[in-house]
XYZ file of C-alpha atoms in Angstrom:
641
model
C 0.000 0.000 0.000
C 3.096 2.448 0.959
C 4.224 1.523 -2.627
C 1.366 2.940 -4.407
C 1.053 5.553 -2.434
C 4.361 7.158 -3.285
C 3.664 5.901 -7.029
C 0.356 8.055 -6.868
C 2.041 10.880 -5.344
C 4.945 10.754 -7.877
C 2.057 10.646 -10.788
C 0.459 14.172 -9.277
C 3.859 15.805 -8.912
C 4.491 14.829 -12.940
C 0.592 16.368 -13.153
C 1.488 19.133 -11.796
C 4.991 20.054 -13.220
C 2.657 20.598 -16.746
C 0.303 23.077 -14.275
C 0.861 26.671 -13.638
C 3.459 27.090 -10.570
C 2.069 26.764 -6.656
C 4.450 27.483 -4.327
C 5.381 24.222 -2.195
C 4.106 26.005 0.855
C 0.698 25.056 -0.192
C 1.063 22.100 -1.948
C 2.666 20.477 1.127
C -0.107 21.436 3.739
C -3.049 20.612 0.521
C -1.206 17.296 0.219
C -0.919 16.569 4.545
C -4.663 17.298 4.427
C -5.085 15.112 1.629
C -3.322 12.141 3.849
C -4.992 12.933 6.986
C -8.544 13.093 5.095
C -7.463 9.521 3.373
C -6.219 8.046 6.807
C -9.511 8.989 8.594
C -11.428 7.078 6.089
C -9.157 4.087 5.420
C -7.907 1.625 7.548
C -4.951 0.666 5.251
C -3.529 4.301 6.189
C -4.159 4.191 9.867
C -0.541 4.691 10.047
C -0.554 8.324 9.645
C -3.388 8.475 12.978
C -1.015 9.391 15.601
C 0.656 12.057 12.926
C -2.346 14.032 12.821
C -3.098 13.714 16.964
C 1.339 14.669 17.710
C 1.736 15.984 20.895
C 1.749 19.910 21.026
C 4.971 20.196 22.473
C 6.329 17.998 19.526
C 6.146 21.248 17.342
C 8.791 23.001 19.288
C 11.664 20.754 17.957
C 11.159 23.296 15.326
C 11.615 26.154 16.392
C 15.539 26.343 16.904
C 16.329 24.760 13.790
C 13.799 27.943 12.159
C 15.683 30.284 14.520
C 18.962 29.021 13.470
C 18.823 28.633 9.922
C 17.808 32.714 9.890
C 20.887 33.365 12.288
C 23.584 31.904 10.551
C 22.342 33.374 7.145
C 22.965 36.652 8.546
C 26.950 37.995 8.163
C 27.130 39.302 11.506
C 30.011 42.211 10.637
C 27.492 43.631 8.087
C 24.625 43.601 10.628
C 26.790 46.039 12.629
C 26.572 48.313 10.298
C 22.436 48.456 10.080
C 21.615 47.612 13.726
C 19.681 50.458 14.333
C 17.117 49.713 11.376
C 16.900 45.659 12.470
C 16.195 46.544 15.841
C 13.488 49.210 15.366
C 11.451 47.079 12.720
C 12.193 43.598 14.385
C 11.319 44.626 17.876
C 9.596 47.750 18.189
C 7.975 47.157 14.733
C 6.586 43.550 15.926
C 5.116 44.511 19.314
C 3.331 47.590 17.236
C 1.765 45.026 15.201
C 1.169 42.895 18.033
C -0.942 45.885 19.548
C -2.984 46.574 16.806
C -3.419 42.798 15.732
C -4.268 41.697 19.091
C -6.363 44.474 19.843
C -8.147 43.554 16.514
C -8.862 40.354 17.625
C -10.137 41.500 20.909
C -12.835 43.568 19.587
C -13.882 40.889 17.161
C -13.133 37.463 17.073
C -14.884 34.811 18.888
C -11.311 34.107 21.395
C -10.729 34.474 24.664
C -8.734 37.611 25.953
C -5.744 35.588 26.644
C -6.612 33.670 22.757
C -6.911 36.977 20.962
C -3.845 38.274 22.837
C -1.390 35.233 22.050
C -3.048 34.889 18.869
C -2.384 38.634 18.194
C 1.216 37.874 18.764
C 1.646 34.825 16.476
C 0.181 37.272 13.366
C 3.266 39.734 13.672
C 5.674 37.200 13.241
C 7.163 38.133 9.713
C 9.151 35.975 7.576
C 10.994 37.793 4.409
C 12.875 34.681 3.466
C 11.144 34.722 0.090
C 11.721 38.471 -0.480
C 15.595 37.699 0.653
C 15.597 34.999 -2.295
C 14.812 37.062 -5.013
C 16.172 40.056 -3.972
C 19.706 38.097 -3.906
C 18.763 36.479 -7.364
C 18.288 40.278 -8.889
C 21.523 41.660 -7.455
C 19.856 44.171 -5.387
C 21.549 45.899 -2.681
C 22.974 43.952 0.393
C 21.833 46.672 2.502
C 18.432 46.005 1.925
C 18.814 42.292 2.265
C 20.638 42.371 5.085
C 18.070 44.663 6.732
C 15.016 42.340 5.810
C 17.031 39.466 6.900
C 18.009 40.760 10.410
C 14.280 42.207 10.451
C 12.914 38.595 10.492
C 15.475 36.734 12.685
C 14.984 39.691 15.833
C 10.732 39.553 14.991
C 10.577 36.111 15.463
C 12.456 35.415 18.610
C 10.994 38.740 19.746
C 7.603 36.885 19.431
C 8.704 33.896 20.868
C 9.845 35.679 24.385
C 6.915 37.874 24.192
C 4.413 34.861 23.590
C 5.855 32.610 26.529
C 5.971 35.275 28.591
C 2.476 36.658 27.891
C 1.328 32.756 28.297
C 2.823 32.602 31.611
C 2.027 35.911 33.024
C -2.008 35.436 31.994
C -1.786 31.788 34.127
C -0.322 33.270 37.041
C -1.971 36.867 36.845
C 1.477 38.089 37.525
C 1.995 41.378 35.690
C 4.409 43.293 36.853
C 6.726 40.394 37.050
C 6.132 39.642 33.284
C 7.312 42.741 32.303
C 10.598 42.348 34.156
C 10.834 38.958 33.133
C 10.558 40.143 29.298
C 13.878 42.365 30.066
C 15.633 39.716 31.802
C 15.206 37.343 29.491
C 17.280 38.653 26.897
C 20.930 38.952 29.158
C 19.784 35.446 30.490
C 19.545 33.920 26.818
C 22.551 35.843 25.301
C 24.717 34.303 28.194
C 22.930 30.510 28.159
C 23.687 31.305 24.186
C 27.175 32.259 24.120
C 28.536 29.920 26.751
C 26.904 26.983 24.114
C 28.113 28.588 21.156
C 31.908 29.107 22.817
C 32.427 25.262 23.382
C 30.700 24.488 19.692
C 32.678 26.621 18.134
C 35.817 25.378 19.533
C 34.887 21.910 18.761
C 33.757 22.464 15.284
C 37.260 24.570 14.475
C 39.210 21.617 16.403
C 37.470 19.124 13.479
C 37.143 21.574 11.186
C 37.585 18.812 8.095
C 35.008 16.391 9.699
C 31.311 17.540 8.359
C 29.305 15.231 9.986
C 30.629 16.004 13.029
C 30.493 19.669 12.802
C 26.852 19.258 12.307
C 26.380 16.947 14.770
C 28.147 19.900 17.454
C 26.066 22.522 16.482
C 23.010 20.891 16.530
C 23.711 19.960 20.183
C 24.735 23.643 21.131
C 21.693 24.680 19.826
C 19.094 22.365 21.471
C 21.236 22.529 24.558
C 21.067 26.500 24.764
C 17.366 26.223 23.553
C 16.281 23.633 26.107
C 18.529 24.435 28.453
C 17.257 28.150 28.731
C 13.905 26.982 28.446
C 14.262 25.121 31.936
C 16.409 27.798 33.543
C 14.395 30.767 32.704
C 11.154 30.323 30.783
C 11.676 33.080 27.676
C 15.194 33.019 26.974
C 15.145 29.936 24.811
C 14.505 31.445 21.409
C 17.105 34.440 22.303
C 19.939 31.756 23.561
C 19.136 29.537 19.924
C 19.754 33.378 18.235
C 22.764 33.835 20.043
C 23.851 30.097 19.249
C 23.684 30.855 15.228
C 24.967 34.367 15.506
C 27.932 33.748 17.203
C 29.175 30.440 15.350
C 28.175 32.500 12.007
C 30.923 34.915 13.036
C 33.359 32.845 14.633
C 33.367 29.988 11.644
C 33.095 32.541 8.996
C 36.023 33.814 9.795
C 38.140 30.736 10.813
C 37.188 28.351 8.279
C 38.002 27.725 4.870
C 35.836 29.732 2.484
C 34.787 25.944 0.918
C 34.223 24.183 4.187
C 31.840 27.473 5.664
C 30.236 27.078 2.769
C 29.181 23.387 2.744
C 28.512 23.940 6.585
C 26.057 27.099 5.707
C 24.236 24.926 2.568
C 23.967 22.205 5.558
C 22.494 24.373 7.854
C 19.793 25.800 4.681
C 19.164 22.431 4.022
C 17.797 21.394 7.451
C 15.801 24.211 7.422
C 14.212 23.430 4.530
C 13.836 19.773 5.181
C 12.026 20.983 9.002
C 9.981 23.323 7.049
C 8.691 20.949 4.778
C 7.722 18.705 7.246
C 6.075 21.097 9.298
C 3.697 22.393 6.487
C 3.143 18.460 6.031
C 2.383 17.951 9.780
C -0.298 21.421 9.306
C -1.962 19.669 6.898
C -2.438 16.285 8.763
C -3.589 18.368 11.783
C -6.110 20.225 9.801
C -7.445 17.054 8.956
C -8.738 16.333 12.584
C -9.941 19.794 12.960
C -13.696 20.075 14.287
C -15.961 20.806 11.501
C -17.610 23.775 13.338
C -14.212 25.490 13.066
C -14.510 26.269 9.567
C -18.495 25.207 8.901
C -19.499 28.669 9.605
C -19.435 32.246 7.911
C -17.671 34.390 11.478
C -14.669 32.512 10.953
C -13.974 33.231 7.994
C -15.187 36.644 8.291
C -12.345 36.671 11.331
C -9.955 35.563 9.162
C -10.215 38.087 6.023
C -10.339 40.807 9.039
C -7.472 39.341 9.992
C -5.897 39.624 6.685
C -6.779 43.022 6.494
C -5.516 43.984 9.976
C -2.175 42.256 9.773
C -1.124 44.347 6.222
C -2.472 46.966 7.465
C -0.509 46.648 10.704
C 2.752 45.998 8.619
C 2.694 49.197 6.605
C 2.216 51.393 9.288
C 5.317 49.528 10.677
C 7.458 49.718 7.809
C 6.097 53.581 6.761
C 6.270 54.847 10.253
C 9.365 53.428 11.779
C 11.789 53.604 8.292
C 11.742 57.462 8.679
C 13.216 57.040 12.067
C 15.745 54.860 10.903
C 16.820 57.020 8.020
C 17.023 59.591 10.856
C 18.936 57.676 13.810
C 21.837 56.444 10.803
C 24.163 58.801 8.852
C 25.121 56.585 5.827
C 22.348 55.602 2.832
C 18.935 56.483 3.323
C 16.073 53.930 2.688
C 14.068 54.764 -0.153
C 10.661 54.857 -0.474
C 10.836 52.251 -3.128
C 13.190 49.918 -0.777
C 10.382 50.472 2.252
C 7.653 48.761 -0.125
C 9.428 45.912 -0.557
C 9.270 44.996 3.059
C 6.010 45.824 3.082
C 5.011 43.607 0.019
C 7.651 40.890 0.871
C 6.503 40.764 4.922
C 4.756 37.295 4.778
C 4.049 35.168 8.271
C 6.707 32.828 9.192
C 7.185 29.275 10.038
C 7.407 30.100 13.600
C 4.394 31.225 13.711
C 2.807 27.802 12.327
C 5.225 26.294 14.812
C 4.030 28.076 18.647
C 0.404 28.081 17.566
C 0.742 24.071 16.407
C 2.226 24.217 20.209
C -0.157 25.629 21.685
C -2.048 23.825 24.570
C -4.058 21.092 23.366
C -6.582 21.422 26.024
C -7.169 25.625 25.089
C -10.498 25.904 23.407
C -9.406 28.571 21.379
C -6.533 26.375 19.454
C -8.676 25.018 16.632
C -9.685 28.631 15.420
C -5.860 29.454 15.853
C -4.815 27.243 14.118
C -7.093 27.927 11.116
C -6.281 31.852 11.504
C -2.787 31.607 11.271
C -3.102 28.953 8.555
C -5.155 31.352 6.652
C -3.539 34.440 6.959
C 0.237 32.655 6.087
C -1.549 31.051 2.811
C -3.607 34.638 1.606
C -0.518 36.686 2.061
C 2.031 34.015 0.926
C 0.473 33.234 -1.963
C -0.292 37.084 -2.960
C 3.327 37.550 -2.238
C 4.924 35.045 -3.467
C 3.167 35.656 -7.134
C 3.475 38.949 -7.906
C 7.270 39.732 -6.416
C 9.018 39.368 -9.284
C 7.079 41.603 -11.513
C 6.660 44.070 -8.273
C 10.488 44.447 -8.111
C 10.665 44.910 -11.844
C 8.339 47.892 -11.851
C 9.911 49.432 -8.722
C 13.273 49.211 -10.754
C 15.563 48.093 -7.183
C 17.189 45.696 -9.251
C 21.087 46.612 -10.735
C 20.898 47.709 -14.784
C 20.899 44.346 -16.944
C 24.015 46.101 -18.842
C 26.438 45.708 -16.051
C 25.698 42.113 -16.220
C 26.811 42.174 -20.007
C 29.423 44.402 -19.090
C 30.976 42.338 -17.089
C 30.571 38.822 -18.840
C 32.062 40.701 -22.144
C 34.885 41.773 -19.955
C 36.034 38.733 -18.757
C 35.658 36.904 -21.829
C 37.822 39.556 -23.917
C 40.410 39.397 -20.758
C 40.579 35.058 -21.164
C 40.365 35.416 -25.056
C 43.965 37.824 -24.489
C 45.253 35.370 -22.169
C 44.674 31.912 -24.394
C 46.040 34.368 -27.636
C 49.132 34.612 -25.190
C 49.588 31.263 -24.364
C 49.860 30.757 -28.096
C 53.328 32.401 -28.320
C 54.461 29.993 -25.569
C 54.136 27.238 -28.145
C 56.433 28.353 -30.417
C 59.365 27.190 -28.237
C 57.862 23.578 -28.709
C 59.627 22.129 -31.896
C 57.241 19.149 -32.735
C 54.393 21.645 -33.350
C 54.114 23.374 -36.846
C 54.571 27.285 -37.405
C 51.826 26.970 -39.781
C 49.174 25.260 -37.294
C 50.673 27.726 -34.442
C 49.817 30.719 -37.080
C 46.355 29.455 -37.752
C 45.286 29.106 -34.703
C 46.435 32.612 -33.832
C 44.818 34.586 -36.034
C 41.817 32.639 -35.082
C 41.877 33.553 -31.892
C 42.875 37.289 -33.091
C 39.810 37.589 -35.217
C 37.614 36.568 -31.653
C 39.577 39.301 -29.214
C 38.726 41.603 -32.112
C 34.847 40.702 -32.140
C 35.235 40.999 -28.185
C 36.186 44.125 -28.285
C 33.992 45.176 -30.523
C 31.426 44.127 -28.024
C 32.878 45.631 -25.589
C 32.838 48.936 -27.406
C 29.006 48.645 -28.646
C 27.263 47.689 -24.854
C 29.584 50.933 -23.071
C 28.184 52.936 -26.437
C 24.901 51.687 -25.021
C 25.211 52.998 -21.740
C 26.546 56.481 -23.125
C 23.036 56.846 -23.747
C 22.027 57.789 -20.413
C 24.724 59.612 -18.604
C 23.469 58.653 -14.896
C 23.402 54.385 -15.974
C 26.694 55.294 -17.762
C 28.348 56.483 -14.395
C 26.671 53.710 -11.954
C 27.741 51.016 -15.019
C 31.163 52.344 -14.705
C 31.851 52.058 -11.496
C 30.242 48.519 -11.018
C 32.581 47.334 -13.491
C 35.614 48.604 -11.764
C 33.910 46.983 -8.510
C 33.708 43.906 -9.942
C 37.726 44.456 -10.841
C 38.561 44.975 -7.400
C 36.313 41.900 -5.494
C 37.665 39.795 -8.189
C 41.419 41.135 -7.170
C 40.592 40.592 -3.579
C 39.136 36.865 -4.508
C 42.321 36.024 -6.459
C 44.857 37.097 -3.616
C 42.647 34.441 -0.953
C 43.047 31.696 -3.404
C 46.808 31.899 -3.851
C 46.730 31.758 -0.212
C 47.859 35.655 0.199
C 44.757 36.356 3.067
C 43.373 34.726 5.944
C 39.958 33.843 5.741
C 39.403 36.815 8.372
C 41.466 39.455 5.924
C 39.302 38.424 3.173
C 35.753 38.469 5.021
C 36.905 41.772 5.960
C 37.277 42.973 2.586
C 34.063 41.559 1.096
C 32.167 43.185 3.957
C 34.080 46.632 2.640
C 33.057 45.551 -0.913
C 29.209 45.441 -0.087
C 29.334 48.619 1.302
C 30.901 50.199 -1.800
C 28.458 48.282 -4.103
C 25.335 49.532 -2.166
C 26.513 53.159 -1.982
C 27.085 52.820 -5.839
C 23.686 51.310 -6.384
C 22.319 54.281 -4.137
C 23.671 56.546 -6.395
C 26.381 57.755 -4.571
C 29.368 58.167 -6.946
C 32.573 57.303 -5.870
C 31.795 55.048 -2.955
C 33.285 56.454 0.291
C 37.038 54.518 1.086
C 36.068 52.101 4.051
C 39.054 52.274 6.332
C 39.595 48.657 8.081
C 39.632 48.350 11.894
C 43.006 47.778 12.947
C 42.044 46.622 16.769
C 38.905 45.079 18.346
C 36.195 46.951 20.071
C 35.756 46.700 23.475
C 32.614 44.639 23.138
C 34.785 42.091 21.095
C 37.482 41.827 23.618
C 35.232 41.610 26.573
C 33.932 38.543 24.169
C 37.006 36.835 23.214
C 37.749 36.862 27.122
C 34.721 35.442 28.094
C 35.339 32.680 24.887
C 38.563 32.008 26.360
C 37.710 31.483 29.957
C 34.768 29.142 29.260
C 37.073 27.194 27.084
C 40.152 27.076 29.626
C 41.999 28.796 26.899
C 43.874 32.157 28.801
C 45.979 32.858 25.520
C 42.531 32.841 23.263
C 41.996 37.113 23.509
C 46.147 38.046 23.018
C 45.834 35.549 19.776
C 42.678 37.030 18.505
C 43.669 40.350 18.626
C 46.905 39.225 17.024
C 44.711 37.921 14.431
C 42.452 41.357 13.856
C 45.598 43.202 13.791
C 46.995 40.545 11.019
C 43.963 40.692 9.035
C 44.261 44.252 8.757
C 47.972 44.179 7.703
C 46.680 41.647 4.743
C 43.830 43.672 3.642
C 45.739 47.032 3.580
C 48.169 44.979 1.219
C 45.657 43.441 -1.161
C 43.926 46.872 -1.292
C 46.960 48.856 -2.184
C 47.750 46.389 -4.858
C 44.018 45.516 -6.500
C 43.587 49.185 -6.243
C 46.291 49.990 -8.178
C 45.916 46.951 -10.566
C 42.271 48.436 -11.333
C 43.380 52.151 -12.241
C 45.966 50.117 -14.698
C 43.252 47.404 -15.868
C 40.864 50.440 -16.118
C 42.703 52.890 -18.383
C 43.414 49.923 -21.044
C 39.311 49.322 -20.835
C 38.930 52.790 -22.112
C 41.292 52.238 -24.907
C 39.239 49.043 -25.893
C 35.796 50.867 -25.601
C 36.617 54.394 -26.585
C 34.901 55.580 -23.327
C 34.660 59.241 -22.073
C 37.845 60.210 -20.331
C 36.485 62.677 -17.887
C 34.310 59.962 -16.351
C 36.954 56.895 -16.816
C 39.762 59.130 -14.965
C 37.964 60.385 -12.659
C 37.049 56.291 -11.921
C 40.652 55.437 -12.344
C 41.935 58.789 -9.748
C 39.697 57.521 -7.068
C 41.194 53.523 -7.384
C 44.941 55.146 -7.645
C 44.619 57.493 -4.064
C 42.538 54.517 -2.701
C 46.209 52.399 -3.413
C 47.882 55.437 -1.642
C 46.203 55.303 1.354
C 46.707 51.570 1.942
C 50.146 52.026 1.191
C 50.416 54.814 3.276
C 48.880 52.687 6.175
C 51.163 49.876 5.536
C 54.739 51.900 5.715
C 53.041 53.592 8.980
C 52.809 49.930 10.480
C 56.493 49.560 9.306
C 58.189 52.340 10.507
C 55.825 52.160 14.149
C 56.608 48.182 14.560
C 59.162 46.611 11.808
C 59.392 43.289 13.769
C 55.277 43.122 13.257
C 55.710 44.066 9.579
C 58.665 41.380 8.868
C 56.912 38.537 11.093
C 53.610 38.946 8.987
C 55.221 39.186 5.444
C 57.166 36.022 6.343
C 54.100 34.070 7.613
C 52.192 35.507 4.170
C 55.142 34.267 2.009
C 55.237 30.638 4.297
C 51.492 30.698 3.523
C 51.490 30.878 -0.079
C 54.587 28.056 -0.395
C 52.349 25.868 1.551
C 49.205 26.746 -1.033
C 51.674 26.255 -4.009
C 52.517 22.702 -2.704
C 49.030 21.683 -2.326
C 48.488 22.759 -5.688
């Protein structure tokens, strides 16, 4: 029977390949209710009985691995830059909503005060994971995904202490101690957090070449802290999972191999994916067993398009009322209007919302009509969301111009055409090869350098046409130059992994000041020692691992990392003003714009030269030790190779 089950499933999904596109949100919990309707009415799938009737406590195994997966997404050194703006829309902005949303429900659904409150919660949670996906697919700014990304991870565990806590306190009748244990929470967590996320991370750096086991570390850290906190202090669980993926994100990113991060962070994506999944298949099966006078009437459903209503409105007043501030409160880029209606368009319910009210007391009489708001309101706003982004984004024109694209594809290929027509010459010197065949194969490859460059010359004619794209084209070009300079020196084994994370969180910056129009990008200087936060940190990392030497060696580190990047930047720097005036022979291009472009690259080489003689002169032994270890470095990379 199992057998022809998964044949008949694997039958619709071929159906439905030739259908217009759902997104698998729905077609997992339509397919769970599909089961759980089957197993009700046939004994042969009886199986699936105790699936639809799980424990509600079952649905917090979850949570963390939700929590998590949004956490280590997040490149913690960038979200120091746009605090400010993650904090005021993921915490202020979700109990905002929470107020209106909840009050909503209050007034007019058939709950309980403590139902309508809790449920009130649950509807804030935002999840712009979608939005994230396509707004990295188009290119657009890492500001704005970073924002929207931090935005989500600090809204849902800001939901999750605010729901136990509101739980709790409406039990015990205990106000004014929920209020204070809302604020306490959060030190309590970030401690519970860190002290798990210290010992993982030295484990998981100690078998840094083992996968399995890597995983198998951080997935104990993180139900340890989550757990763990959850017993200690009834709150802090959700903030001390948070802290768990923040903190490894930042410690790994910048101790492990590019490759090996990598694989660890498409691990980490792929469990959340895989929990997701399953969760929208468990909704399903529990809608299945859901009382018929849930959904048999006409006020729930009237609840639940007021609901709809309430929670979008709720979310622009959010996004429209607390942006302004933000712009305000930060000196650097402004948020346009343009990037605030993409977190209003892109601000769908989250998974850990599905999650806590799937949790919820089994006993409660209001869980049933929870259960088939929240289901209802994630659905309506997923799937409006979810089908009209792409064309939204198109229209609001966030997106880079498709030219620098072509720009930069016919770049590289006329730069690997030149180098191949170079290798040519090279085998002249071998005597078993004919001139003649040699010849012919040059001028082959002649004739294509000269079509590329013809290219070339036609798509920066195109751009001429608008002098504002011509500009913003220019300079992405010569940004793409530099990060593939920067890339080059890491894989001959020139940087640490920290020098180089530190140099692709300076090239994100330039990028999204480019894309905002501002022309040149400012010249991000490097931090050359740690902040007091960070050594405070690396203490406290050190001490819980019985590791005294830990903070002198990572601020050796910092201060090596530094000495690197200055290096590569006075080099790529220079490399691009040289790369960049032979591009405007090969395209004919303006030469006011091109050297101005090329200026700004040649005193951006200056500087970093200027920094690195200042570390020579001020400590030579420093300077010496670190060129040695860079030169060891590379010997060992060449070996490898």
């Amino acid at each position: 029977m199992v057998v022809l089950l998964v044949l008949l499933m694997i039958g619709l999904s071929a159906i439905a390949a030739k259908l217009p596109p759902v997104p698998y949100m729905t077609g997992l919990v339509a397919m769970g209710l599909g089961l759980g309707i089957l197993a009700q009415n046939n004994e042969q799938l009886a199986l699936l009985q105790p699936f639809i009737a799980l424990p509600p406590r079952a649905f917090l195994l979850f949570v963390p691995l939700f929590i998590a997966r949004l956490a280590f997404n997040i490149e913690g050194r960038l979200l120091v830059q746009y605090l400010s703006p993650v904090l005021l829309l993921g915490i202020l902005g979700g109990f905002l909503s929470t107020v209106m949303v909840g009050g909503f429900l209050v007034a007019f659904a058939p709950l309980a005060l403590s139902g309508a409150i809790l449920l009130g919660i649950l509807l804030s949670v935002v999840d712009l994971t979608p939005a994230i996906a396509l707004l990295q697919k188009e290119g657009c700014s890492k500001r704005l995904q970073l924002v929207w990304r931090g935005e989500s991870l600090f809204n849902n565990v800001m939901a999750i202490v605010l729901f136990a806590v509101v739980a709790q306190t409406l039990s015990s009748g205990s106000y004014g101690r929920g209020i204070g244990q809302f604020f306490a929470a959060w030190p309590v967590g970030i401690i519970l957090g860190s002290i798990a996320a210290g010992l993982a991370a030295y484990g998981m750096q100690r078998w840094r070449e083992n996968f399995i086991l890597q995983g198998t570390i951080g997935a104990i850290a993180l139900y340890g802290a989550f757990f763990g906190a959850e017993r200690l202090y009834p709150g802090a669980e959700a903030i001390a999972a948070m802290t768990v993926g923040l903190v490894l994100q930042w410690t790994l990113r910048a101790r492990l191999k590019q490759k090996n991060f990598q694989r660890l962070a498409g691990m980490v994506q792929g469990v959340g994916i895989l929990a997701q999944s399953w969760l929208f298949l468990l909704l399903g099966l529990t809608l299945a067993g859901l009382p018929r006078q849930v959904y048999g009437s006409s006020h729930p459903w009237l609840c639940l398009v007021g609901a709809i209503a309430m929670v979008t409105m709720a979310r622009a007043i959010v996004v429209f009322a607390l942006m302004p501030v933000a712009n305000f409160l930060r000196d650097s880029t402004p948020f346009s209007f343009r990037e605030q209606l993409v977190g209003l368009w892109g601000g769908m319910r989250g998974n850990v919302a599905l999650a806590l009210v799937l949790s919820w007391d089994a006993e409660a009489s209001d869980r049933h009509l929870a259960i088939f708001i929240t289901l209802g309101v994630t659905l309506a706003l997923g799937l409006a969301s979810e089908g009209t982004m792409a064309q939204f984004w198109q229209r609001l024109g966030l997106t880079p111009p498709a030219l620098a694209a072509q720009l930069q594809a016919a770049t590289a290929e006329l730069a690997a055409k030149r180098h191949t027509l170079e290798g040519l010459f090279d085998l002249e010197d071998i005597e078993s090869l004919s001139r003649p065949a040699i010849e012919c194969v040059k001028q082959e490859y002649r004739e294509e350098v000269y079509h590329a460059e013809d290219t070339l010359a036609q798509l920066w004619t195109e751009t001429r046409m608008e002098p504002g794209l011509f500009q913003q084209t220019l300079w992405l070009q010569a940004l793409a130059m530099e990060e593939t300079g920067y890339r080059q020196f890491y894989e001959d084994g020139l940087l640490s992994e920290l020098a180089f994370v530190k140099l692709e969180l300076r090239m994100h910056l330039k990028r999204d000041a480019v894309l905002a129009g501002f022309i040149p990008p400012p010249f991000y200087l490097l931090r050359g020692n740690e902040t007091k936060i960070q050594q405070g940190f690396a203490l406290f990392l050190g001490a819980i691992a019985f590791q005294p030497a830990f903070a002198p060696r990572q601020a050796d580190r910092v201060s090596t990392a530094k000495y690197e990047a200055d290096g590569a930047i006075a080099y790529t720097c220079k490399q691009v003003a040289l790369n960049f005036h032979r591009l405007v022979e090969d395209s004919g291009l303006g030469l006011m714009v091109a050297k101005s472009c090329a200026k700004v690259y040649e005193e951006d080489s200056l500087v970093a030269w200027q920094s690195l003689e200042a570390i020579a002169s001020r400590n030579p032994e420093f300077a010496t030790r670190k060129q040695q270890e860079a030169i060891r470095r590379t010997i060992h990379f060449l070996d490898e190779v």
